[in-house]
PDB file of C-alpha atoms and ligand atoms in Angstrom:
ATOM      1  CA  UNK W   1       0.191   0.010  -0.139  1.00 86.00           C
ATOM      2  CA  UNK W   2       1.194   3.691  -1.090  1.00 92.00           C
ATOM      3  CA  UNK W   3       2.644   5.044   2.189  1.00 96.00           C
ATOM      4  CA  UNK W   4       2.326   9.113   2.275  1.00 96.00           C
ATOM      5  CA  UNK W   5       4.347  10.959   5.068  1.00 97.00           C
ATOM      6  CA  UNK W   6       3.180  14.596   5.423  1.00 96.00           C
ATOM      7  CA  UNK W   7       5.292  16.706   7.416  1.00 96.00           C
ATOM      8  CA  UNK W   8       2.619  19.255   9.004  1.00 93.00           C
ATOM      9  CA  UNK W   9       3.770  23.165   9.993  1.00 89.00           C
ATOM     10  CA  UNK W  10       2.054  25.515  12.041  1.00 84.00           C
ATOM     11  CA  UNK W  11      -1.544  25.024  11.854  1.00 78.00           C
ATOM     12  CA  UNK W  12      -1.382  21.200  10.859  1.00 80.00           C
ATOM     13  CA  UNK W  13       0.324  19.786  14.307  1.00 78.00           C
ATOM     14  CA  UNK W  14      -2.322  16.898  14.177  1.00 78.00           C
ATOM     15  CA  UNK W  15      -4.622  15.811  11.678  1.00 81.00           C
ATOM     16  CA  UNK W  16      -8.399  15.374  12.204  1.00 77.00           C
ATOM     17  CA  UNK W  17      -9.883  12.639  10.455  1.00 78.00           C
ATOM     18  CA  UNK W  18      -6.533  10.420  10.439  1.00 87.00           C
ATOM     19  CA  UNK W  19      -7.637   7.291  11.926  1.00 89.00           C
ATOM     20  CA  UNK W  20      -4.733   6.608  14.154  1.00 93.00           C
ATOM     21  CA  UNK W  21      -3.451   2.773  13.962  1.00 94.00           C
ATOM     22  CA  UNK W  22       0.040   3.785  15.957  1.00 95.00           C
ATOM     23  CA  UNK W  23       2.618   5.894  17.011  1.00 96.00           C
ATOM     24  CA  UNK W  24       6.232   5.284  16.851  1.00 97.00           C
ATOM     25  CA  UNK W  25       9.420   6.131  18.485  1.00 98.00           C
ATOM     26  CA  UNK W  26      12.119   6.600  15.886  1.00 97.00           C
ATOM     27  CA  UNK W  27      15.573   6.510  17.245  1.00 97.00           C
ATOM     28  CA  UNK W  28      17.752   8.195  14.796  1.00 98.00           C
ATOM     29  CA  UNK W  29      21.925   8.689  14.088  1.00 97.00           C
ATOM     30  CA  UNK W  30      21.307  12.475  14.532  1.00 97.00           C
ATOM     31  CA  UNK W  31      18.955  12.649  17.429  1.00 98.00           C
ATOM     32  CA  UNK W  32      15.263  12.697  18.065  1.00 97.00           C
ATOM     33  CA  UNK W  33      12.660  13.867  15.525  1.00 98.00           C
ATOM     34  CA  UNK W  34      10.224  16.546  16.426  1.00 98.00           C
ATOM     35  CA  UNK W  35       7.849  13.833  17.443  1.00 97.00           C
ATOM     36  CA  UNK W  36       6.860  10.035  17.452  1.00 97.00           C
ATOM     37  CA  UNK W  37       5.491   9.059  13.905  1.00 97.00           C
ATOM     38  CA  UNK W  38       1.884   9.027  13.705  1.00 96.00           C
ATOM     39  CA  UNK W  39       0.402   6.273  11.934  1.00 96.00           C
ATOM     40  CA  UNK W  40      -3.037   6.295  10.369  1.00 95.00           C
ATOM     41  CA  UNK W  41      -5.484   5.627   7.386  1.00 92.00           C
ATOM     42  CA  UNK W  42      -6.723   8.448   5.561  1.00 88.00           C
ATOM     43  CA  UNK W  43      -8.996   7.703   2.741  1.00 82.00           C
ATOM     44  CA  UNK W  44      -7.936   4.583   1.650  1.00 83.00           C
ATOM     45  CA  UNK W  45      -4.081   5.518   1.989  1.00 89.00           C
ATOM     46  CA  UNK W  46      -1.451   5.051   4.741  1.00 94.00           C
ATOM     47  CA  UNK W  47      -0.145   8.478   6.303  1.00 95.00           C
ATOM     48  CA  UNK W  48       2.491   9.078   8.394  1.00 96.00           C
ATOM     49  CA  UNK W  49       2.367  12.274  10.178  1.00 96.00           C
ATOM     50  CA  UNK W  50       4.998  14.056  11.718  1.00 96.00           C
ATOM     51  CA  UNK W  51       4.398  17.685  13.043  1.00 95.00           C
ATOM     52  CA  UNK W  52       7.342  19.585  12.264  1.00 96.00           C
ATOM     53  CA  UNK W  53       7.439  22.034  15.412  1.00 96.00           C
ATOM     54  CA  UNK W  54       6.487  18.794  17.768  1.00 95.00           C
ATOM     55  CA  UNK W  55       3.101  17.876  18.922  1.00 91.00           C
ATOM     56  CA  UNK W  56       2.484  20.933  21.282  1.00 91.00           C
ATOM     57  CA  UNK W  57       3.945  23.319  18.442  1.00 90.00           C
ATOM     58  CA  UNK W  58       7.414  24.360  20.684  1.00 95.00           C
ATOM     59  CA  UNK W  59      10.375  23.985  18.249  1.00 97.00           C
ATOM     60  CA  UNK W  60      11.077  27.054  16.339  1.00 97.00           C
ATOM     61  CA  UNK W  61      12.173  26.789  12.709  1.00 98.00           C
ATOM     62  CA  UNK W  62      15.852  26.999  13.039  1.00 98.00           C
ATOM     63  CA  UNK W  63      15.343  24.546  16.043  1.00 98.00           C
ATOM     64  CA  UNK W  64      13.897  21.815  14.070  1.00 98.00           C
ATOM     65  CA  UNK W  65      16.034  18.745  13.675  1.00 98.00           C
ATOM     66  CA  UNK W  66      15.609  18.441  10.178  1.00 98.00           C
ATOM     67  CA  UNK W  67      18.245  15.311   9.504  1.00 98.00           C
ATOM     68  CA  UNK W  68      16.449  13.091  12.317  1.00 98.00           C
ATOM     69  CA  UNK W  69      12.844  14.257  10.714  1.00 98.00           C
ATOM     70  CA  UNK W  70      14.036  13.008   7.307  1.00 98.00           C
ATOM     71  CA  UNK W  71      16.156  10.259   8.349  1.00 98.00           C
ATOM     72  CA  UNK W  72      12.981   8.771  10.108  1.00 98.00           C
ATOM     73  CA  UNK W  73      10.637   9.257   7.581  1.00 98.00           C
ATOM     74  CA  UNK W  74      13.062   7.550   5.211  1.00 98.00           C
ATOM     75  CA  UNK W  75      13.106   4.623   8.086  1.00 98.00           C
ATOM     76  CA  UNK W  76       9.839   3.952   7.731  1.00 97.00           C
ATOM     77  CA  UNK W  77       9.688   3.915   3.889  1.00 97.00           C
ATOM     78  CA  UNK W  78       7.553   6.277   2.996  1.00 97.00           C
ATOM     79  CA  UNK W  79       6.693   6.662  -0.733  1.00 97.00           C
ATOM     80  CA  UNK W  80       6.102  10.235  -0.981  1.00 98.00           C
ATOM     81  CA  UNK W  81       6.681  13.165   1.586  1.00 98.00           C
ATOM     82  CA  UNK W  82       4.501  16.278   1.504  1.00 97.00           C
ATOM     83  CA  UNK W  83       6.010  19.215   3.347  1.00 97.00           C
ATOM     84  CA  UNK W  84       3.026  21.602   4.558  1.00 95.00           C
ATOM     85  CA  UNK W  85       3.744  24.992   5.678  1.00 94.00           C
ATOM     86  CA  UNK W  86       2.234  28.357   6.058  1.00 93.00           C
ATOM     87  CA  UNK W  87       4.217  31.099   4.047  1.00 96.00           C
ATOM     88  CA  UNK W  88       3.792  34.686   3.574  1.00 97.00           C
ATOM     89  CA  UNK W  89       2.921  35.738   0.339  1.00 97.00           C
ATOM     90  CA  UNK W  90       5.527  38.087  -1.903  1.00 98.00           C
ATOM     91  CA  UNK W  91       4.181  37.915  -5.664  1.00 96.00           C
ATOM     92  CA  UNK W  92       0.995  39.604  -6.125  1.00 95.00           C
ATOM     93  CA  UNK W  93      -1.184  36.945  -6.640  1.00 94.00           C
ATOM     94  CA  UNK W  94       0.017  34.984  -3.543  1.00 94.00           C
ATOM     95  CA  UNK W  95      -2.638  36.183  -1.187  1.00 94.00           C
ATOM     96  CA  UNK W  96      -3.855  35.148   1.935  1.00 93.00           C
ATOM     97  CA  UNK W  97      -5.672  31.761   1.883  1.00 91.00           C
ATOM     98  CA  UNK W  98      -4.053  30.468  -1.763  1.00 92.00           C
ATOM     99  CA  UNK W  99      -1.900  27.566  -1.961  1.00 95.00           C
ATOM    100  CA  UNK W 100       0.832  27.271  -3.842  1.00 97.00           C
ATOM    101  CA  UNK W 101       3.084  24.307  -5.005  1.00 98.00           C
ATOM    102  CA  UNK W 102       6.105  25.704  -5.748  1.00 98.00           C
ATOM    103  CA  UNK W 103       8.896  24.689  -8.108  1.00 98.00           C
ATOM    104  CA  UNK W 104      12.099  26.571  -7.171  1.00 98.00           C
ATOM    105  CA  UNK W 105      14.164  27.097  -3.774  1.00 98.00           C
ATOM    106  CA  UNK W 106      16.292  30.150  -2.643  1.00 98.00           C
ATOM    107  CA  UNK W 107      18.022  29.361   0.706  1.00 98.00           C
ATOM    108  CA  UNK W 108      18.705  32.135   3.106  1.00 98.00           C
ATOM    109  CA  UNK W 109      19.101  29.642   5.947  1.00 98.00           C
ATOM    110  CA  UNK W 110      22.376  29.303   8.122  1.00 98.00           C
ATOM    111  CA  UNK W 111      23.817  26.938  11.102  1.00 97.00           C
ATOM    112  CA  UNK W 112      21.231  24.275  10.448  1.00 98.00           C
ATOM    113  CA  UNK W 113      22.192  20.648  10.029  1.00 97.00           C
ATOM    114  CA  UNK W 114      21.826  20.562   6.402  1.00 98.00           C
ATOM    115  CA  UNK W 115      23.593  17.551   5.122  1.00 98.00           C
ATOM    116  CA  UNK W 116      23.970  13.863   5.591  1.00 97.00           C
ATOM    117  CA  UNK W 117      26.753  13.698   3.371  1.00 96.00           C
ATOM    118  CA  UNK W 118      29.551  15.242   6.193  1.00 95.00           C
ATOM    119  CA  UNK W 119      31.490  12.313   7.814  1.00 91.00           C
ATOM    120  CA  UNK W 120      32.803   8.786   7.295  1.00 87.00           C
ATOM    121  CA  UNK W 121      32.137   9.553   3.400  1.00 90.00           C
ATOM    122  CA  UNK W 122      33.589   6.890   1.031  1.00 90.00           C
ATOM    123  CA  UNK W 123      33.700  10.025  -1.302  1.00 92.00           C
ATOM    124  CA  UNK W 124      32.491  13.508  -1.396  1.00 94.00           C
ATOM    125  CA  UNK W 125      29.146  13.430  -2.678  1.00 92.00           C
ATOM    126  CA  UNK W 126      27.154  16.288  -4.365  1.00 95.00           C
ATOM    127  CA  UNK W 127      23.719  15.526  -4.994  1.00 96.00           C
ATOM    128  CA  UNK W 128      21.819  17.437  -8.211  1.00 97.00           C
ATOM    129  CA  UNK W 129      19.259  19.733  -7.090  1.00 98.00           C
ATOM    130  CA  UNK W 130      18.601  21.802 -10.055  1.00 98.00           C
ATOM    131  CA  UNK W 131      14.914  20.727  -9.823  1.00 98.00           C
ATOM    132  CA  UNK W 132      14.463  20.706  -6.116  1.00 98.00           C
ATOM    133  CA  UNK W 133      11.176  19.494  -5.886  1.00 98.00           C
ATOM    134  CA  UNK W 134       9.631  15.836  -6.978  1.00 98.00           C
ATOM    135  CA  UNK W 135       7.537  16.730  -9.883  1.00 98.00           C
ATOM    136  CA  UNK W 136       5.804  13.719  -9.951  1.00 98.00           C
ATOM    137  CA  UNK W 137       4.491  14.385  -6.733  1.00 98.00           C
ATOM    138  CA  UNK W 138       4.192  18.253  -7.316  1.00 98.00           C
ATOM    139  CA  UNK W 139       1.782  17.298 -10.279  1.00 98.00           C
ATOM    140  CA  UNK W 140      -0.164  14.825  -8.267  1.00 97.00           C
ATOM    141  CA  UNK W 141      -0.613  17.610  -6.062  1.00 98.00           C
ATOM    142  CA  UNK W 142      -1.667  20.365  -8.488  1.00 98.00           C
ATOM    143  CA  UNK W 143      -4.260  17.474 -10.089  1.00 97.00           C
ATOM    144  CA  UNK W 144      -5.863  16.769  -6.358  1.00 96.00           C
ATOM    145  CA  UNK W 145      -6.248  20.336  -5.659  1.00 96.00           C
ATOM    146  CA  UNK W 146      -8.044  20.739  -8.920  1.00 96.00           C
ATOM    147  CA  UNK W 147     -10.182  17.728  -8.463  1.00 96.00           C
ATOM    148  CA  UNK W 148     -10.998  19.342  -5.100  1.00 95.00           C
ATOM    149  CA  UNK W 149     -12.223  22.367  -6.784  1.00 95.00           C
ATOM    150  CA  UNK W 150      -9.422  24.267  -5.406  1.00 93.00           C
ATOM    151  CA  UNK W 151      -7.578  27.804  -6.884  1.00 90.00           C
ATOM    152  CA  UNK W 152      -4.034  26.479  -7.027  1.00 94.00           C
ATOM    153  CA  UNK W 153      -0.965  28.105  -7.957  1.00 96.00           C
ATOM    154  CA  UNK W 154       1.144  25.534  -9.976  1.00 97.00           C
ATOM    155  CA  UNK W 155       4.627  27.111  -9.490  1.00 97.00           C
ATOM    156  CA  UNK W 156       6.742  29.609  -7.681  1.00 98.00           C
ATOM    157  CA  UNK W 157       9.903  30.093  -5.692  1.00 98.00           C
ATOM    158  CA  UNK W 158      10.056  29.642  -2.141  1.00 98.00           C
ATOM    159  CA  UNK W 159      12.846  31.876  -0.130  1.00 98.00           C
ATOM    160  CA  UNK W 160      13.477  30.012   3.074  1.00 98.00           C
ATOM    161  CA  UNK W 161      14.630  32.399   5.972  1.00 98.00           C
ATOM    162  CA  UNK W 162      16.087  31.738   8.975  1.00 98.00           C
ATOM    163  CA  UNK W 163      13.492  33.094  11.597  1.00 97.00           C
ATOM    164  CA  UNK W 164      11.923  33.154  13.930  1.00 97.00           C
ATOM    165  CA  UNK W 165      11.495  36.874  13.404  1.00 97.00           C
ATOM    166  CA  UNK W 166       9.778  37.672  10.495  1.00 97.00           C
ATOM    167  CA  UNK W 167      11.061  39.465   7.611  1.00 98.00           C
ATOM    168  CA  UNK W 168      12.163  43.533   7.163  1.00 98.00           C
ATOM    169  CA  UNK W 169      10.293  45.249   4.119  1.00 97.00           C
ATOM    170  CA  UNK W 170      13.518  45.531   2.529  1.00 98.00           C
ATOM    171  CA  UNK W 171      14.316  41.888   3.077  1.00 98.00           C
ATOM    172  CA  UNK W 172      11.111  41.239   0.968  1.00 98.00           C
ATOM    173  CA  UNK W 173      12.000  43.520  -1.655  1.00 98.00           C
ATOM    174  CA  UNK W 174      15.363  41.824  -1.832  1.00 98.00           C
ATOM    175  CA  UNK W 175      13.723  38.297  -1.960  1.00 98.00           C
ATOM    176  CA  UNK W 176      11.790  39.741  -4.681  1.00 98.00           C
ATOM    177  CA  UNK W 177      14.360  40.735  -6.633  1.00 98.00           C
ATOM    178  CA  UNK W 178      16.082  37.713  -6.475  1.00 98.00           C
ATOM    179  CA  UNK W 179      12.928  35.890  -7.801  1.00 98.00           C
ATOM    180  CA  UNK W 180      11.150  34.668  -4.545  1.00 98.00           C
ATOM    181  CA  UNK W 181       7.486  34.493  -4.577  1.00 98.00           C
ATOM    182  CA  UNK W 182       7.133  33.081  -1.085  1.00 98.00           C
ATOM    183  CA  UNK W 183       8.733  33.143   2.069  1.00 98.00           C
ATOM    184  CA  UNK W 184       8.923  30.529   4.630  1.00 98.00           C
ATOM    185  CA  UNK W 185      10.962  29.471   7.598  1.00 98.00           C
ATOM    186  CA  UNK W 186      11.193  25.756   7.532  1.00 98.00           C
ATOM    187  CA  UNK W 187      11.592  24.506   3.576  1.00 98.00           C
ATOM    188  CA  UNK W 188      15.034  24.406   3.852  1.00 98.00           C
ATOM    189  CA  UNK W 189      16.967  22.202   4.406  1.00 98.00           C
ATOM    190  CA  UNK W 190      13.965  19.473   4.646  1.00 98.00           C
ATOM    191  CA  UNK W 191      14.167  19.410   0.628  1.00 98.00           C
ATOM    192  CA  UNK W 192      17.634  18.962   0.304  1.00 98.00           C
ATOM    193  CA  UNK W 193      17.925  16.410   3.021  1.00 98.00           C
ATOM    194  CA  UNK W 194      15.159  14.383   1.182  1.00 98.00           C
ATOM    195  CA  UNK W 195      16.515  14.581  -1.955  1.00 98.00           C
ATOM    196  CA  UNK W 196      19.636  13.202  -0.355  1.00 98.00           C
ATOM    197  CA  UNK W 197      17.720  10.112   0.867  1.00 98.00           C
ATOM    198  CA  UNK W 198      16.327   9.649  -2.264  1.00 98.00           C
ATOM    199  CA  UNK W 199      12.849  10.626  -1.518  1.00 98.00           C
ATOM    200  CA  UNK W 200       9.766  11.710  -3.713  1.00 98.00           C
ATOM    201  CA  UNK W 201       9.269  15.282  -1.652  1.00 98.00           C
ATOM    202  CA  UNK W 202       7.119  18.382  -2.531  1.00 98.00           C
ATOM    203  CA  UNK W 203       6.051  21.151  -0.660  1.00 98.00           C
ATOM    204  CA  UNK W 204       2.551  22.553  -0.284  1.00 96.00           C
ATOM    205  CA  UNK W 205       2.773  26.456   0.926  1.00 96.00           C
ATOM    206  CA  UNK W 206      -0.297  27.897   2.393  1.00 94.00           C
ATOM    207  CA  UNK W 207      -0.113  31.633   2.572  1.00 94.00           C
ATOM    208  CA  UNK W 208      -0.885  32.795   5.827  1.00 94.00           C
ATOM    209  CA  UNK W 209      -0.279  36.584   5.107  1.00 95.00           C
ATOM    210  CA  UNK W 210       1.312  39.047   2.803  1.00 96.00           C
ATOM    211  CA  UNK W 211       4.999  39.009   3.273  1.00 97.00           C
ATOM    212  CA  UNK W 212       6.283  42.111   5.473  1.00 98.00           C
ATOM    213  CA  UNK W 213       5.965  45.535   3.413  1.00 97.00           C
ATOM    214  CA  UNK W 214       3.303  43.945   1.050  1.00 95.00           C
ATOM    215  CA  UNK W 215       0.228  44.394   3.246  1.00 91.00           C
ATOM    216  CA  UNK W 216      -1.491  47.108   5.661  1.00 89.00           C
ATOM    217  CA  UNK W 217       1.023  47.565   8.673  1.00 88.00           C
ATOM    218  CA  UNK W 218       2.707  44.932  10.578  1.00 93.00           C
ATOM    219  CA  UNK W 219       1.909  41.275  10.289  1.00 94.00           C
ATOM    220  CA  UNK W 220      -0.010  40.140  13.317  1.00 91.00           C
ATOM    221  CA  UNK W 221      -0.111  36.370  14.397  1.00 87.00           C
ATOM    222  CA  UNK W 222      -4.072  37.057  14.945  1.00 88.00           C
ATOM    223  CA  UNK W 223      -3.997  37.231  11.267  1.00 84.00           C
ATOM    224  CA  UNK W 224      -1.658  34.618  10.808  1.00 87.00           C
ATOM    225  CA  UNK W 225      -3.893  31.990  12.926  1.00 85.00           C
ATOM    226  CA  UNK W 226      -7.275  33.036  10.930  1.00 85.00           C
ATOM    227  CA  UNK W 227      -5.883  32.989   7.439  1.00 84.00           C
ATOM    228  CA  UNK W 228      -4.071  29.723   7.888  1.00 83.00           C
ATOM    229  CA  UNK W 229      -7.568  27.802   9.515  1.00 81.00           C
ATOM    230  CA  UNK W 230      -8.779  28.911   6.393  1.00 80.00           C
ATOM    231  CA  UNK W 231      -6.132  27.595   3.942  1.00 81.00           C
ATOM    232  CA  UNK W 232      -5.800  24.408   6.443  1.00 80.00           C
ATOM    233  CA  UNK W 233      -9.446  23.618   5.882  1.00 83.00           C
ATOM    234  CA  UNK W 234      -8.620  23.398   1.652  1.00 89.00           C
ATOM    235  CA  UNK W 235      -5.576  21.168   2.554  1.00 89.00           C
ATOM    236  CA  UNK W 236      -8.063  18.491   4.088  1.00 87.00           C
ATOM    237  CA  UNK W 237     -10.112  18.891   0.628  1.00 90.00           C
ATOM    238  CA  UNK W 238      -6.660  18.570  -1.379  1.00 93.00           C
ATOM    239  CA  UNK W 239      -5.449  15.463   0.808  1.00 91.00           C
ATOM    240  CA  UNK W 240      -8.866  13.464   0.178  1.00 90.00           C
ATOM    241  CA  UNK W 241      -8.551  13.424  -3.479  1.00 93.00           C
ATOM    242  CA  UNK W 242      -4.571  12.966  -3.362  1.00 93.00           C
ATOM    243  CA  UNK W 243      -5.454   9.641  -1.209  1.00 89.00           C
ATOM    244  CA  UNK W 244      -7.374   8.685  -4.601  1.00 89.00           C
ATOM    245  CA  UNK W 245      -4.494   9.607  -6.712  1.00 92.00           C
ATOM    246  CA  UNK W 246      -1.616   8.006  -5.076  1.00 90.00           C
ATOM    247  CA  UNK W 247      -3.504   4.929  -3.313  1.00 81.00           C
TER     248      UNK W 247
HETATM  249  N1  LIG D   1       7.887  34.920   6.575  1.00 85.03           N
HETATM  250  C1  LIG D   1       8.287  34.093   7.070  1.00 85.03           C
HETATM  251  N2  LIG D   1       7.874  33.031   7.319  1.00 85.03           N
HETATM  252  C2  LIG D   1       6.221  32.863   7.366  1.00 85.03           C
HETATM  253  C3  LIG D   1       5.631  34.011   6.943  1.00 85.03           C
HETATM  254  C4  LIG D   1       6.570  35.246   6.538  1.00 85.03           C
HETATM  255  O1  LIG D   1       5.805  36.085   6.297  1.00 85.03           O
HETATM  256  N3  LIG D   1       4.339  33.727   7.118  1.00 85.03           N
HETATM  257  C5  LIG D   1       4.165  32.362   7.576  1.00 85.03           C
HETATM  258  N4  LIG D   1       5.356  31.766   7.828  1.00 85.03           N
END
């Protein structure tokens, strides 16, 4: 049976409607994942759910043990991995509540454990990252969203920032000049690590706010939370269709 791993971000720390079958504590050479892996069934496919910020939403973006999370997901032999996360919208059409499936990444993070290929190497290894996401899964996510009747933005460049603070308006200007369409804090090194272990990984970005300097006034957590909830109800509709496509 197809195994779909879902790494949930803010707004998705637990999956309602998941029929949980077991919780699995996975020990990894890199330490503890953000939480035990939650196994369950959702619309006929096997889901392995991992809340990226921990079950109680306590781990900030720069403290997440990305290597342990991805190693654990490889260990349970997931066929597909969807990274779900809220983002700020930079491009004009990236308005709160919209969903995007990015196809490119620019990485502005630093100091995170970002590779499996650094110790005890038989030889130096450079993965190809020209296309950072798994296109097969990206296409399936887009098809699922369309089947669910959702408006979906089919591409875009994800800019990964260090956090936990939000960006300045000028940082967002610079990111836009660089070509970024959305900004988030957790998309890297998750995508790299998945590629290093040969996992089929794609990102589902839920726009929670206009990025700094793009909306009216400061960005408030209340705004982020209410838009996030709106976006997450769409994510459930998308996942129901995705189960049918992958299953
Ligand atoms: N910036 C970075 N990460 C985010 C944002 C943002 O504006 N919104 C949600 N996650």
